[in-house]
């Protein structure tokens, strides 16, 4: 618990910094489990994992998993991919210059959800989108 406090980064604080300098577009991509590694048996731990967040105007936040979900690293013991499901899907779509960032996010979400379901797991990347207009990584 102290390692998280000492080494963790407060996403809201980072996003607030971008908002304070009036960034026109902020894209935050978070590849992390959203389940709670500090679960206890007490009833006070009703919340699970990384907290839900919201995006300010001009921001899009893409999490590798939905609230309370684990981000899968592998599809099974024979999966030799160096990246987890989210990163491998993201890398596939980042190079498609005709796709806007919100289109990339939705394609990644669909692909990850399908791969996870194929091994009997649930992982649905969460998207918090308040972009106005279209943004492309490269055009």
PDB file of C-alpha atoms in Angstrom:
ATOM      1  CA  UNK A   1       0.000   0.000   0.000  1.00  0.00           C
ATOM      2  CA  UNK A   2       2.808   2.459   0.812  1.00  0.00           C
ATOM      3  CA  UNK A   3       4.546   1.659  -2.503  1.00  0.00           C
ATOM      4  CA  UNK A   4       1.439   2.755  -4.380  1.00  0.00           C
ATOM      5  CA  UNK A   5       1.287   5.971  -2.356  1.00  0.00           C
ATOM      6  CA  UNK A   6       5.003   6.628  -2.893  1.00  0.00           C
ATOM      7  CA  UNK A   7       5.291   5.614  -6.552  1.00  0.00           C
ATOM      8  CA  UNK A   8       1.769   6.106  -7.913  1.00  0.00           C
ATOM      9  CA  UNK A   9       0.699   8.970 -10.118  1.00  0.00           C
ATOM     10  CA  UNK A  10      -2.616  10.708  -9.537  1.00  0.00           C
ATOM     11  CA  UNK A  11      -4.343  10.651 -12.945  1.00  0.00           C
ATOM     12  CA  UNK A  12      -6.770  13.407 -12.017  1.00  0.00           C
ATOM     13  CA  UNK A  13      -3.880  15.662 -11.059  1.00  0.00           C
ATOM     14  CA  UNK A  14      -2.139  15.035 -14.405  1.00  0.00           C
ATOM     15  CA  UNK A  15      -5.332  15.670 -16.363  1.00  0.00           C
ATOM     16  CA  UNK A  16      -6.041  18.813 -14.338  1.00  0.00           C
ATOM     17  CA  UNK A  17      -2.579  20.115 -15.292  1.00  0.00           C
ATOM     18  CA  UNK A  18      -3.385  19.703 -18.991  1.00  0.00           C
ATOM     19  CA  UNK A  19      -6.738  21.422 -18.484  1.00  0.00           C
ATOM     20  CA  UNK A  20      -5.099  24.300 -16.605  1.00  0.00           C
ATOM     21  CA  UNK A  21      -2.804  25.081 -19.563  1.00  0.00           C
ATOM     22  CA  UNK A  22      -5.836  24.842 -21.862  1.00  0.00           C
ATOM     23  CA  UNK A  23      -4.522  21.951 -23.953  1.00  0.00           C
ATOM     24  CA  UNK A  24      -6.831  21.570 -26.962  1.00  0.00           C
ATOM     25  CA  UNK A  25      -6.505  17.768 -26.937  1.00  0.00           C
ATOM     26  CA  UNK A  26      -5.338  15.421 -24.198  1.00  0.00           C
ATOM     27  CA  UNK A  27      -5.084  11.678 -24.820  1.00  0.00           C
ATOM     28  CA  UNK A  28      -4.415   9.543 -21.741  1.00  0.00           C
ATOM     29  CA  UNK A  29      -3.782   5.825 -22.274  1.00  0.00           C
ATOM     30  CA  UNK A  30      -3.646   3.781 -19.074  1.00  0.00           C
ATOM     31  CA  UNK A  31      -2.568   0.132 -19.362  1.00  0.00           C
ATOM     32  CA  UNK A  32      -3.204  -1.162 -15.859  1.00  0.00           C
ATOM     33  CA  UNK A  33      -5.465  -3.591 -14.042  1.00  0.00           C
ATOM     34  CA  UNK A  34      -8.451  -1.974 -12.445  1.00  0.00           C
ATOM     35  CA  UNK A  35      -9.036  -4.620  -9.813  1.00  0.00           C
ATOM     36  CA  UNK A  36      -8.074  -3.969  -6.199  1.00  0.00           C
ATOM     37  CA  UNK A  37      -4.775  -5.600  -5.186  1.00  0.00           C
ATOM     38  CA  UNK A  38      -5.449  -4.606  -1.547  1.00  0.00           C
ATOM     39  CA  UNK A  39      -8.758  -6.438  -1.072  1.00  0.00           C
ATOM     40  CA  UNK A  40      -9.692  -7.244   2.475  1.00  0.00           C
ATOM     41  CA  UNK A  41     -12.564  -9.155   3.917  1.00  0.00           C
ATOM     42  CA  UNK A  42     -14.039  -6.052   5.533  1.00  0.00           C
ATOM     43  CA  UNK A  43     -17.200  -4.519   4.166  1.00  0.00           C
ATOM     44  CA  UNK A  44     -15.437  -1.157   3.835  1.00  0.00           C
ATOM     45  CA  UNK A  45     -13.636  -2.349   0.694  1.00  0.00           C
ATOM     46  CA  UNK A  46     -16.781  -2.231  -1.412  1.00  0.00           C
ATOM     47  CA  UNK A  47     -15.016  -0.285  -4.134  1.00  0.00           C
ATOM     48  CA  UNK A  48     -12.800  -2.311  -6.389  1.00  0.00           C
ATOM     49  CA  UNK A  49      -9.704  -1.235  -8.264  1.00  0.00           C
ATOM     50  CA  UNK A  50      -8.833   2.072  -9.824  1.00  0.00           C
ATOM     51  CA  UNK A  51     -11.602   4.559  -9.313  1.00  0.00           C
ATOM     52  CA  UNK A  52     -13.868   5.642 -12.109  1.00  0.00           C
ATOM     53  CA  UNK A  53     -12.823   8.910 -13.647  1.00  0.00           C
ATOM     54  CA  UNK A  54     -14.184  11.501 -15.974  1.00  0.00           C
ATOM     55  CA  UNK A  55     -12.691  13.458 -18.825  1.00  0.00           C
ATOM     56  CA  UNK A  56     -12.832  17.211 -19.104  1.00  0.00           C
ATOM     57  CA  UNK A  57     -13.639  18.914 -22.392  1.00  0.00           C
ATOM     58  CA  UNK A  58     -10.933  18.101 -24.947  1.00  0.00           C
ATOM     59  CA  UNK A  59      -9.814  14.927 -23.171  1.00  0.00           C
ATOM     60  CA  UNK A  60     -10.088  11.239 -23.948  1.00  0.00           C
ATOM     61  CA  UNK A  61      -8.991   8.608 -21.448  1.00  0.00           C
ATOM     62  CA  UNK A  62      -8.577   4.986 -22.481  1.00  0.00           C
ATOM     63  CA  UNK A  63      -8.121   2.330 -19.794  1.00  0.00           C
ATOM     64  CA  UNK A  64      -7.011  -1.194 -20.716  1.00  0.00           C
ATOM     65  CA  UNK A  65      -9.818  -2.662 -18.591  1.00  0.00           C
ATOM     66  CA  UNK A  66     -13.148  -1.648 -17.161  1.00  0.00           C
ATOM     67  CA  UNK A  67     -13.619  -0.783 -13.509  1.00  0.00           C
ATOM     68  CA  UNK A  68     -12.935  -3.836 -11.315  1.00  0.00           C
ATOM     69  CA  UNK A  69     -11.432  -5.871 -14.181  1.00  0.00           C
ATOM     70  CA  UNK A  70      -7.980  -7.367 -14.634  1.00  0.00           C
ATOM     71  CA  UNK A  71      -5.970  -6.494 -17.743  1.00  0.00           C
ATOM     72  CA  UNK A  72      -4.834  -9.790 -19.249  1.00  0.00           C
ATOM     73  CA  UNK A  73      -1.184 -10.199 -20.158  1.00  0.00           C
ATOM     74  CA  UNK A  74      -1.624 -13.507 -21.962  1.00  0.00           C
ATOM     75  CA  UNK A  75      -4.323 -15.589 -23.618  1.00  0.00           C
ATOM     76  CA  UNK A  76      -2.893 -18.707 -22.008  1.00  0.00           C
ATOM     77  CA  UNK A  77       0.345 -20.564 -21.274  1.00  0.00           C
ATOM     78  CA  UNK A  78       1.252 -20.937 -24.966  1.00  0.00           C
ATOM     79  CA  UNK A  79       0.749 -17.226 -25.783  1.00  0.00           C
ATOM     80  CA  UNK A  80       4.225 -15.922 -26.657  1.00  0.00           C
ATOM     81  CA  UNK A  81       3.192 -12.329 -27.421  1.00  0.00           C
ATOM     82  CA  UNK A  82       5.428  -9.888 -25.524  1.00  0.00           C
ATOM     83  CA  UNK A  83       2.514  -7.481 -24.902  1.00  0.00           C
ATOM     84  CA  UNK A  84      -0.751  -7.861 -23.060  1.00  0.00           C
ATOM     85  CA  UNK A  85      -4.061  -7.900 -24.927  1.00  0.00           C
ATOM     86  CA  UNK A  86      -4.648  -4.162 -24.689  1.00  0.00           C
ATOM     87  CA  UNK A  87      -1.193  -3.100 -25.884  1.00  0.00           C
ATOM     88  CA  UNK A  88      -1.108  -5.557 -28.773  1.00  0.00           C
ATOM     89  CA  UNK A  89      -4.486  -4.298 -30.031  1.00  0.00           C
ATOM     90  CA  UNK A  90      -3.532  -0.660 -29.489  1.00  0.00           C
ATOM     91  CA  UNK A  91      -0.278  -1.037 -31.438  1.00  0.00           C
ATOM     92  CA  UNK A  92      -2.191  -2.611 -34.316  1.00  0.00           C
ATOM     93  CA  UNK A  93      -4.529   0.371 -34.678  1.00  0.00           C
ATOM     94  CA  UNK A  94      -2.160   3.250 -33.853  1.00  0.00           C
ATOM     95  CA  UNK A  95      -0.526   2.842 -37.258  1.00  0.00           C
ATOM     96  CA  UNK A  96      -3.804   3.261 -39.135  1.00  0.00           C
ATOM     97  CA  UNK A  97      -3.614   6.960 -39.934  1.00  0.00           C
ATOM     98  CA  UNK A  98      -7.140   7.113 -41.367  1.00  0.00           C
ATOM     99  CA  UNK A  99      -8.641   6.365 -37.937  1.00  0.00           C
ATOM    100  CA  UNK A 100      -9.432   9.105 -35.432  1.00  0.00           C
ATOM    101  CA  UNK A 101      -8.427   8.544 -31.806  1.00  0.00           C
ATOM    102  CA  UNK A 102     -12.002   7.697 -30.789  1.00  0.00           C
ATOM    103  CA  UNK A 103     -12.247   5.161 -33.636  1.00  0.00           C
ATOM    104  CA  UNK A 104      -8.954   3.606 -32.474  1.00  0.00           C
ATOM    105  CA  UNK A 105     -10.298   3.415 -28.912  1.00  0.00           C
ATOM    106  CA  UNK A 106     -13.487   1.636 -29.977  1.00  0.00           C
ATOM    107  CA  UNK A 107     -11.678  -0.827 -32.251  1.00  0.00           C
ATOM    108  CA  UNK A 108      -9.205  -1.627 -29.469  1.00  0.00           C
ATOM    109  CA  UNK A 109     -12.070  -2.116 -27.007  1.00  0.00           C
ATOM    110  CA  UNK A 110     -13.870  -4.509 -29.356  1.00  0.00           C
ATOM    111  CA  UNK A 111     -10.742  -6.540 -30.131  1.00  0.00           C
ATOM    112  CA  UNK A 112      -9.678  -6.840 -26.488  1.00  0.00           C
ATOM    113  CA  UNK A 113     -13.183  -7.838 -25.378  1.00  0.00           C
ATOM    114  CA  UNK A 114     -13.321 -10.500 -28.108  1.00  0.00           C
ATOM    115  CA  UNK A 115      -9.861 -11.916 -27.274  1.00  0.00           C
ATOM    116  CA  UNK A 116     -10.656 -12.048 -23.541  1.00  0.00           C
ATOM    117  CA  UNK A 117     -14.044 -13.665 -24.113  1.00  0.00           C
ATOM    118  CA  UNK A 118     -12.300 -16.295 -26.265  1.00  0.00           C
ATOM    119  CA  UNK A 119     -10.468 -17.533 -23.164  1.00  0.00           C
ATOM    120  CA  UNK A 120     -13.468 -17.219 -20.839  1.00  0.00           C
ATOM    121  CA  UNK A 121     -12.467 -13.893 -19.270  1.00  0.00           C
ATOM    122  CA  UNK A 122     -13.915 -10.410 -19.274  1.00  0.00           C
ATOM    123  CA  UNK A 123     -11.832  -7.390 -20.182  1.00  0.00           C
ATOM    124  CA  UNK A 124     -13.574  -4.429 -21.739  1.00  0.00           C
ATOM    125  CA  UNK A 125     -11.394  -1.325 -22.042  1.00  0.00           C
ATOM    126  CA  UNK A 126     -13.097   1.772 -20.648  1.00  0.00           C
ATOM    127  CA  UNK A 127     -13.296   4.975 -22.672  1.00  0.00           C
ATOM    128  CA  UNK A 128     -14.017   8.380 -21.174  1.00  0.00           C
ATOM    129  CA  UNK A 129     -14.399  10.708 -24.144  1.00  0.00           C
ATOM    130  CA  UNK A 130     -14.994  14.454 -24.139  1.00  0.00           C
ATOM    131  CA  UNK A 131     -13.166  15.279 -27.360  1.00  0.00           C
ATOM    132  CA  UNK A 132     -14.715  17.899 -29.562  1.00  0.00           C
ATOM    133  CA  UNK A 133     -13.963  17.243 -33.215  1.00  0.00           C
ATOM    134  CA  UNK A 134     -11.659  14.622 -34.651  1.00  0.00           C
ATOM    135  CA  UNK A 135      -8.067  13.994 -33.586  1.00  0.00           C
ATOM    136  CA  UNK A 136      -5.655  11.743 -35.493  1.00  0.00           C
ATOM    137  CA  UNK A 137      -2.343  10.454 -34.160  1.00  0.00           C
ATOM    138  CA  UNK A 138      -0.824  11.029 -37.597  1.00  0.00           C
ATOM    139  CA  UNK A 139      -2.415  12.293 -40.771  1.00  0.00           C
TER     140      UNK A 139
END
